[in-house]
Structure formats: structure tokens, C-alpha cells
């Protein structure tokens, strides 16, 4: 772990920021089963609230959706296990492995995330400086890592889906002040050749451009020197139809890739909304990959950066 003496899977005490957040995020996609999920627990200690995302899909259609945005505060954390609205997240090997479980008559989940690339703080590696909007107002510490994801999903008709996919997980503590952003866009592809990319471009309310960015290759994450992206939106101006990214890493390697949408869901935060997409990504040489594509939008409508 880098950048902190705290255990990001355990309790990280709040400062006096009203929007102090600690969160645990998981996603995955299994291209053979055409099945994936977005899962997140957010804990707002100073607001005495918690929230949950628990959305599963197959073939571009929802399988199960549970979205609870204003639950009571919980003192539980990932390190020893946290249960919120019936969903249990638990670290099984610090910063390397964790499980997600849910067991109700109409839907059951038993999944494990095991590290491929190590959890690494993209805030520190991005080195945005003292005026960086992400580091100041969105998170002080944000390690991400890629994982294999295995286990089962059981539907209410008794069908069991055996999962063998890949996904990201992240941890976070610090402010989560959505009012500081006008818009952001994100790509987190995991390619079949082992390459993984964290690319986030945020536009703050002061008009500044801000980034969280790193490239995973050869068993580690390295810095990024440049990002260029173009997003094609549907008529609602919020749903990504496709995207094109060019990411240059600190070794001078240029990673150009495109993405097309497989699934999209909305996650509301009162005066801000996230559109969470699962994307199929393609490198310039034709190598396929899958992963998150995400955008965020401020209300009243402040634009989509295009």
C-alpha cells in the first residue's frame, strides 16, 4: 500500500469535511457468460449515512438491481466484513482478495475477487499537484487493482451462472464532493494481453482539467504522461454510445483503443448522476478487453464535455 499509514479496508476516521467518504467498489464482466455487475458501498461518516449499489446484468439487460442511497451509517468495514441491505463484502487477504455474497430466495451471489495487478493509488501516481480537484475534493487515497472474478450467481428460477471473468476493485477515503465537478469521463479496460488502464478526466467547476491515470503492464502500474479521449453520447447526452482513447505511459508506449457499450445503469447523487457502463474495448491491434466506462454529470445540467 502507498501514500497512507491507514488500512483502507479498515476504519479510516473522518476529518471535518461534511462529505467525508469511505468506499469499497467492485465490478466484473464475464464475456463467455455475457454477465457482469457493479457493486459499491459508500459510508459518509459525518452525514451518518451509507449507500449501496448492487446491479447485475446479462446480455445487456438487468438481472437484479438493488440501489439504496440513504441508508443509516454503519461502523462495519471491509477488513472484517460489512453487510448493508443484505449484501456482504469481506476482505479475505488484505489488499489482495475479497468476497461479495448475497442470499435471498429470488437472487443469490457468491463471488470472489483475487488480485492480478496490485492495488495502487492512482491519486499518488497521477501527481496532480496541490490544486488537483480529485485529490482535494473527491478522494485523498484511491487504490485500484485488477482481479480475476469467480463464483456463482443463482437466479430465482433456479438457474446457476458460473462466473469466470475479470474486474476492477477500488478503495477510497477522503472527501467525495460531487459539487466540485462539472463532468468527468472514465475508462478502465482490462485487455486479453494483460494490459490494464486507469484513465479518468474530470472537469472541475472552475474549468480546470484533472486526471486520475495509470497503466498496468508487466505486473505493475506505471504513470501516464498524456490522455486524449472522445466520447460519442446517445441523444440523452449522458449515455455513452462509443469512445476513443489514446493513453501514453511513462515508458513512451502509446495505447490507442476504442470502446462500445454493452450495458448502462444510472446512479443518482441528488445534484449529480453517474452513468455506469460496461464496455467492450479494442486496442489498435485488435486485442479485445472489457471493463468500466463511466461518466458523471452535474445538475442543473452543466454539459458533458463535448
Tab-separated table of C-alpha atoms in Angstrom:
chain	number	residue	atom	x	y	z
A	1	UNK	CA	0.000	0.000	0.000
A	2	UNK	CA	1.245	3.524	-0.760
A	3	UNK	CA	0.513	7.015	0.457
A	4	UNK	CA	-1.092	6.218	3.825
A	5	UNK	CA	-0.474	4.603	7.174
A	6	UNK	CA	-4.161	3.745	7.462
A	7	UNK	CA	-5.690	0.434	6.444
A	8	UNK	CA	-8.024	1.419	3.581
A	9	UNK	CA	-10.030	-1.773	4.133
A	10	UNK	CA	-10.487	-0.909	7.812
A	11	UNK	CA	-11.841	2.184	9.548
A	12	UNK	CA	-10.383	5.458	8.257
A	13	UNK	CA	-11.544	8.262	10.589
A	14	UNK	CA	-13.227	11.272	9.054
A	15	UNK	CA	-11.859	14.791	9.176
A	16	UNK	CA	-14.282	17.725	9.386
A	17	UNK	CA	-15.292	17.689	5.708
A	18	UNK	CA	-19.098	17.258	5.616
A	19	UNK	CA	-18.836	14.910	2.621
A	20	UNK	CA	-16.098	12.658	4.019
A	21	UNK	CA	-16.444	9.271	2.313
A	22	UNK	CA	-15.034	5.805	2.684
A	23	UNK	CA	-15.997	3.371	-0.055
A	24	UNK	CA	-15.434	-0.111	-1.448
A	25	UNK	CA	-16.103	-0.769	-5.140
A	26	UNK	CA	-16.186	-3.973	-7.225
A	27	UNK	CA	-17.072	-4.738	-10.835
A	28	UNK	CA	-16.649	-7.609	-13.260
A	29	UNK	CA	-17.571	-8.898	-16.666
A	30	UNK	CA	-17.518	-12.482	-17.952
A	31	UNK	CA	-17.611	-12.325	-21.774
A	32	UNK	CA	-18.405	-16.030	-22.136
A	33	UNK	CA	-21.467	-15.706	-19.899
A	34	UNK	CA	-22.102	-12.120	-21.082
A	35	UNK	CA	-22.729	-11.306	-17.431
A	36	UNK	CA	-21.389	-8.596	-15.145
A	37	UNK	CA	-22.024	-6.372	-12.139
A	38	UNK	CA	-21.410	-3.009	-10.464
A	39	UNK	CA	-21.158	-3.099	-6.658
A	40	UNK	CA	-20.295	-0.289	-4.255
A	41	UNK	CA	-20.690	0.580	-0.583
A	42	UNK	CA	-20.180	4.229	0.377
A	43	UNK	CA	-20.004	5.390	4.000
A	44	UNK	CA	-20.499	9.078	4.839
A	45	UNK	CA	-19.453	9.283	8.493
A	46	UNK	CA	-20.183	12.974	9.047
A	47	UNK	CA	-23.620	12.681	7.453
A	48	UNK	CA	-24.312	9.470	9.394
A	49	UNK	CA	-25.334	7.754	6.149
A	50	UNK	CA	-24.330	4.872	3.937
A	51	UNK	CA	-25.272	3.862	0.397
A	52	UNK	CA	-25.251	0.726	-1.719
A	53	UNK	CA	-25.080	-0.159	-5.419
A	54	UNK	CA	-25.784	-3.779	-6.315
A	55	UNK	CA	-26.581	-4.159	-10.021
A	56	UNK	CA	-26.180	-7.340	-12.090
A	57	UNK	CA	-26.828	-7.778	-15.795
A	58	UNK	CA	-26.670	-10.305	-18.628
A	59	UNK	CA	-26.938	-9.780	-22.394
A	60	UNK	CA	-27.320	-6.051	-21.846
A	61	UNK	CA	-30.389	-6.479	-19.605
A	62	UNK	CA	-30.713	-6.246	-15.821
A	63	UNK	CA	-30.707	-9.456	-13.785
A	64	UNK	CA	-31.045	-7.873	-10.342
A	65	UNK	CA	-30.912	-4.265	-9.108
A	66	UNK	CA	-30.723	-3.010	-5.541
A	67	UNK	CA	-29.967	0.680	-5.083
A	68	UNK	CA	-30.140	2.241	-1.597
A	69	UNK	CA	-28.717	5.738	-1.465
A	70	UNK	CA	-29.648	6.958	2.063
A	71	UNK	CA	-29.165	4.094	4.488
A	72	UNK	CA	-28.173	4.539	8.149
A	73	UNK	CA	-24.456	4.841	8.960
A	74	UNK	CA	-22.552	1.640	9.691
A	75	UNK	CA	-19.346	1.209	11.681
A	76	UNK	CA	-18.507	-2.011	9.797
A	77	UNK	CA	-15.708	-2.043	7.233
A	78	UNK	CA	-14.377	-4.370	4.538
A	79	UNK	CA	-11.466	-5.667	6.629
A	80	UNK	CA	-13.744	-7.599	8.992
A	81	UNK	CA	-16.851	-7.715	6.802
A	82	UNK	CA	-19.610	-5.231	6.096
A	83	UNK	CA	-23.274	-6.056	5.466
A	84	UNK	CA	-25.574	-3.427	4.011
A	85	UNK	CA	-29.122	-4.093	2.801
A	86	UNK	CA	-28.368	-7.820	2.721
A	87	UNK	CA	-25.133	-7.517	0.707
A	88	UNK	CA	-21.937	-8.670	2.453
A	89	UNK	CA	-18.443	-7.581	1.393
A	90	UNK	CA	-15.383	-9.008	3.139
A	91	UNK	CA	-11.624	-8.879	2.646
A	92	UNK	CA	-10.132	-12.373	2.765
A	93	UNK	CA	-6.479	-11.438	2.097
A	94	UNK	CA	-5.538	-7.806	2.783
A	95	UNK	CA	-5.476	-5.762	-0.444
A	96	UNK	CA	-5.378	-8.966	-2.491
A	97	UNK	CA	-8.687	-10.796	-2.215
A	98	UNK	CA	-12.276	-10.154	-1.178
A	99	UNK	CA	-15.703	-11.735	-1.460
A	100	UNK	CA	-19.205	-10.493	-2.209
A	101	UNK	CA	-22.198	-12.521	-1.067
A	102	UNK	CA	-25.974	-12.162	-1.095
A	103	UNK	CA	-28.560	-14.807	-0.303
A	104	UNK	CA	-32.257	-14.217	-0.801
A	105	UNK	CA	-34.864	-16.538	-2.322
A	106	UNK	CA	-35.029	-14.637	-5.631
A	107	UNK	CA	-31.283	-13.979	-6.128
A	108	UNK	CA	-28.025	-15.353	-4.726
A	109	UNK	CA	-24.404	-14.332	-5.218
A	110	UNK	CA	-21.171	-15.976	-4.085
A	111	UNK	CA	-18.223	-14.300	-5.826
A	112	UNK	CA	-14.511	-13.830	-5.123
A	113	UNK	CA	-12.127	-11.143	-6.409
A	114	UNK	CA	-8.437	-12.212	-6.474
A	115	UNK	CA	-5.677	-9.798	-7.457
A	116	UNK	CA	-3.979	-9.806	-10.848
A	117	UNK	CA	-2.310	-6.385	-10.631
A	118	UNK	CA	-1.692	-4.956	-7.137
A	119	UNK	CA	-3.844	-2.266	-5.562
A	120	UNK	CA	-2.062	1.015	-6.346
A	121	UNK	CA	-3.072	4.584	-5.522
A	122	UNK	CA	-3.886	6.419	-8.744
A	123	UNK	CA	-4.044	9.754	-6.889
A	124	UNK	CA	-0.382	9.475	-5.876
A	125	UNK	CA	0.761	8.083	-9.229
A	126	UNK	CA	-1.095	10.811	-11.142
A	127	UNK	CA	0.744	13.544	-9.170
A	128	UNK	CA	-1.816	16.216	-9.985
A	129	UNK	CA	-0.392	18.801	-7.605
A	130	UNK	CA	-1.881	20.845	-4.777
A	131	UNK	CA	-4.704	22.253	-6.919
A	132	UNK	CA	-5.841	18.882	-8.270
A	133	UNK	CA	-9.625	18.688	-7.890
A	134	UNK	CA	-9.664	14.923	-7.459
A	135	UNK	CA	-7.101	14.944	-4.638
A	136	UNK	CA	-8.636	17.971	-2.883
A	137	UNK	CA	-12.356	17.305	-3.114
A	138	UNK	CA	-13.023	13.777	-4.406
A	139	UNK	CA	-10.633	11.416	-2.598
A	140	UNK	CA	-7.341	11.561	-0.710
A	141	UNK	CA	-6.475	7.930	-1.400
A	142	UNK	CA	-7.845	5.754	-4.213
A	143	UNK	CA	-6.035	2.453	-4.872
A	144	UNK	CA	-7.303	0.358	-7.772
A	145	UNK	CA	-6.389	-3.114	-8.913
A	146	UNK	CA	-7.425	-5.751	-11.439
A	147	UNK	CA	-8.723	-9.159	-10.406
A	148	UNK	CA	-9.989	-12.482	-11.548
A	149	UNK	CA	-13.610	-12.909	-10.513
A	150	UNK	CA	-15.037	-16.379	-9.937
A	151	UNK	CA	-18.053	-17.940	-8.283
A	152	UNK	CA	-21.763	-18.313	-8.911
A	153	UNK	CA	-24.940	-16.325	-9.369
A	154	UNK	CA	-28.269	-18.078	-8.826
A	155	UNK	CA	-31.480	-16.700	-10.301
A	156	UNK	CA	-34.983	-17.079	-8.869
A	157	UNK	CA	-35.885	-19.762	-11.422
A	158	UNK	CA	-33.011	-21.893	-10.082
A	159	UNK	CA	-30.568	-21.238	-12.907
A	160	UNK	CA	-26.966	-21.025	-11.716
A	161	UNK	CA	-24.490	-18.936	-13.692
A	162	UNK	CA	-20.867	-20.000	-13.172
A	163	UNK	CA	-18.701	-16.866	-13.362
A	164	UNK	CA	-15.099	-16.813	-14.577
A	165	UNK	CA	-14.355	-13.233	-15.518
A	166	UNK	CA	-12.201	-10.239	-14.673
A	167	UNK	CA	-12.860	-6.949	-12.988
A	168	UNK	CA	-11.577	-3.983	-11.057
A	169	UNK	CA	-11.906	-3.166	-7.408
A	170	UNK	CA	-11.079	0.072	-5.651
A	171	UNK	CA	-10.883	1.522	-2.151
A	172	UNK	CA	-11.248	5.153	-1.194
A	173	UNK	CA	-11.214	7.559	1.695
A	174	UNK	CA	-11.395	11.341	1.748
A	175	UNK	CA	-13.941	13.921	0.610
A	176	UNK	CA	-16.473	12.974	-2.053
A	177	UNK	CA	-17.771	16.400	-3.001
A	178	UNK	CA	-19.654	15.920	-6.249
A	179	UNK	CA	-20.417	19.673	-6.336
A	180	UNK	CA	-16.761	20.303	-7.203
A	181	UNK	CA	-17.115	18.628	-10.617
A	182	UNK	CA	-18.983	19.702	-13.734
A	183	UNK	CA	-18.332	16.447	-15.561
A	184	UNK	CA	-15.947	13.521	-15.802
A	185	UNK	CA	-15.352	10.514	-18.053
A	186	UNK	CA	-13.545	7.278	-17.267
A	187	UNK	CA	-12.191	4.135	-18.953
A	188	UNK	CA	-10.960	1.101	-17.022
A	189	UNK	CA	-10.236	-1.613	-19.628
A	190	UNK	CA	-8.651	-4.974	-18.877
A	191	UNK	CA	-7.294	-6.394	-22.137
A	192	UNK	CA	-6.745	-10.032	-23.028
A	193	UNK	CA	-2.980	-9.413	-23.422
A	194	UNK	CA	-2.682	-8.387	-19.744
A	195	UNK	CA	-2.672	-4.627	-20.283
A	196	UNK	CA	-4.927	-2.609	-17.951
A	197	UNK	CA	-5.587	1.124	-17.929
A	198	UNK	CA	-6.991	3.632	-15.454
A	199	UNK	CA	-7.985	6.775	-17.359
A	200	UNK	CA	-10.158	9.435	-15.700
A	201	UNK	CA	-10.572	13.001	-16.950
A	202	UNK	CA	-12.552	15.385	-14.768
A	203	UNK	CA	-13.591	18.975	-15.453
A	204	UNK	CA	-13.974	20.971	-12.223
A	205	UNK	CA	-16.450	23.783	-11.674
A	206	UNK	CA	-13.540	26.241	-12.025
A	207	UNK	CA	-12.935	24.883	-15.536
A	208	UNK	CA	-9.693	23.059	-14.740
A	209	UNK	CA	-8.815	19.651	-16.196
A	210	UNK	CA	-7.932	16.969	-13.657
A	211	UNK	CA	-6.795	13.368	-14.044
A	212	UNK	CA	-6.515	10.008	-12.314
A	213	UNK	CA	-4.402	7.847	-14.598
A	214	UNK	CA	-2.031	4.893	-14.690
A	215	UNK	CA	-1.178	1.926	-16.917
A	216	UNK	CA	-0.818	-1.640	-15.675
A	217	UNK	CA	1.666	-3.837	-17.514
A	218	UNK	CA	4.463	-6.280	-16.704
A	219	UNK	CA	2.994	-6.919	-13.282
A	220	UNK	CA	2.880	-3.328	-12.023
A	221	UNK	CA	1.270	0.088	-12.514
A	222	UNK	CA	3.218	2.990	-14.022
A	223	UNK	CA	2.455	6.667	-14.574
A	224	UNK	CA	0.744	8.207	-17.597
A	225	UNK	CA	2.022	11.319	-19.373
A	226	UNK	CA	-0.896	12.097	-21.685
A	227	UNK	CA	-4.555	11.231	-22.237
A	228	UNK	CA	-6.737	12.149	-25.193
A	229	UNK	CA	-10.328	10.994	-25.440
A	230	UNK	CA	-13.515	11.462	-27.449
A	231	UNK	CA	-16.914	10.253	-26.266
A	232	UNK	CA	-19.953	9.743	-28.504
A	233	UNK	CA	-23.144	10.120	-26.499
A	234	UNK	CA	-26.676	8.994	-27.227
A	235	UNK	CA	-29.402	11.621	-27.654
A	236	UNK	CA	-29.820	11.900	-23.861
A	237	UNK	CA	-26.257	13.367	-23.706
A	238	UNK	CA	-25.447	11.053	-20.761
A	239	UNK	CA	-25.308	7.509	-22.148
A	240	UNK	CA	-22.069	6.564	-23.872
A	241	UNK	CA	-22.553	5.001	-27.294
A	242	UNK	CA	-18.832	4.634	-28.018
A	243	UNK	CA	-15.476	6.130	-27.133
A	244	UNK	CA	-11.930	6.570	-28.391
A	245	UNK	CA	-8.973	6.941	-26.026
A	246	UNK	CA	-5.239	7.422	-26.566
A	247	UNK	CA	-3.121	6.935	-23.432
A	248	UNK	CA	0.656	7.485	-23.374
A	249	UNK	CA	2.501	5.862	-20.476
A	250	UNK	CA	5.754	6.844	-18.759
A	251	UNK	CA	7.704	4.353	-20.901
A	252	UNK	CA	6.576	6.215	-24.016
A	253	UNK	CA	4.218	3.442	-25.138
A	254	UNK	CA	1.014	4.703	-26.748
A	255	UNK	CA	-2.154	2.702	-26.093
A	256	UNK	CA	-4.945	3.632	-28.502
A	257	UNK	CA	-8.288	1.892	-28.053
A	258	UNK	CA	-11.968	2.194	-28.792
A	259	UNK	CA	-14.978	1.119	-26.777
A	260	UNK	CA	-18.604	0.222	-27.381
A	261	UNK	CA	-21.353	-0.037	-24.775
A	262	UNK	CA	-22.681	-3.380	-23.555
A	263	UNK	CA	-24.808	-2.166	-20.616
A	264	UNK	CA	-25.654	1.075	-18.783
A	265	UNK	CA	-27.193	1.955	-15.412
A	266	UNK	CA	-27.763	5.260	-13.589
A	267	UNK	CA	-26.565	6.000	-10.041
A	268	UNK	CA	-28.014	9.236	-8.573
A	269	UNK	CA	-26.380	11.552	-6.031
A	270	UNK	CA	-29.059	14.280	-5.763
A	271	UNK	CA	-27.435	17.070	-7.815
A	272	UNK	CA	-25.028	14.735	-9.632
A	273	UNK	CA	-25.565	11.497	-11.525
A	274	UNK	CA	-23.212	8.743	-12.703
A	275	UNK	CA	-23.810	6.683	-15.807
A	276	UNK	CA	-22.060	3.369	-15.261
A	277	UNK	CA	-21.346	1.386	-18.439
A	278	UNK	CA	-19.802	-1.980	-19.130
A	279	UNK	CA	-17.805	-1.641	-22.325
A	280	UNK	CA	-16.137	-3.875	-24.866
A	281	UNK	CA	-12.759	-2.288	-25.616
A	282	UNK	CA	-10.480	-2.912	-28.619
A	283	UNK	CA	-6.815	-1.967	-28.957
A	284	UNK	CA	-5.418	-0.735	-32.266
A	285	UNK	CA	-4.022	-4.223	-32.975
A	286	UNK	CA	-7.442	-5.829	-32.470
A	287	UNK	CA	-6.868	-7.154	-28.932
A	288	UNK	CA	-10.152	-7.271	-27.031
A	289	UNK	CA	-10.829	-6.240	-23.468
A	290	UNK	CA	-13.710	-5.412	-21.161
A	291	UNK	CA	-14.276	-3.031	-18.316
A	292	UNK	CA	-15.909	0.012	-16.870
A	293	UNK	CA	-16.814	3.129	-18.804
A	294	UNK	CA	-18.235	5.849	-16.569
A	295	UNK	CA	-19.393	9.430	-16.822
A	296	UNK	CA	-20.643	11.929	-14.266
A	297	UNK	CA	-22.876	14.972	-14.751
A	298	UNK	CA	-23.741	17.981	-12.587
A	299	UNK	CA	-27.277	19.375	-12.169
A	300	UNK	CA	-28.690	21.776	-13.209
A	301	UNK	CA	-27.250	20.488	-16.463
A	302	UNK	CA	-23.638	21.636	-16.826
A	303	UNK	CA	-22.742	19.745	-20.016
A	304	UNK	CA	-20.945	16.545	-20.964
A	305	UNK	CA	-17.569	17.902	-22.002
A	306	UNK	CA	-18.160	17.503	-25.724
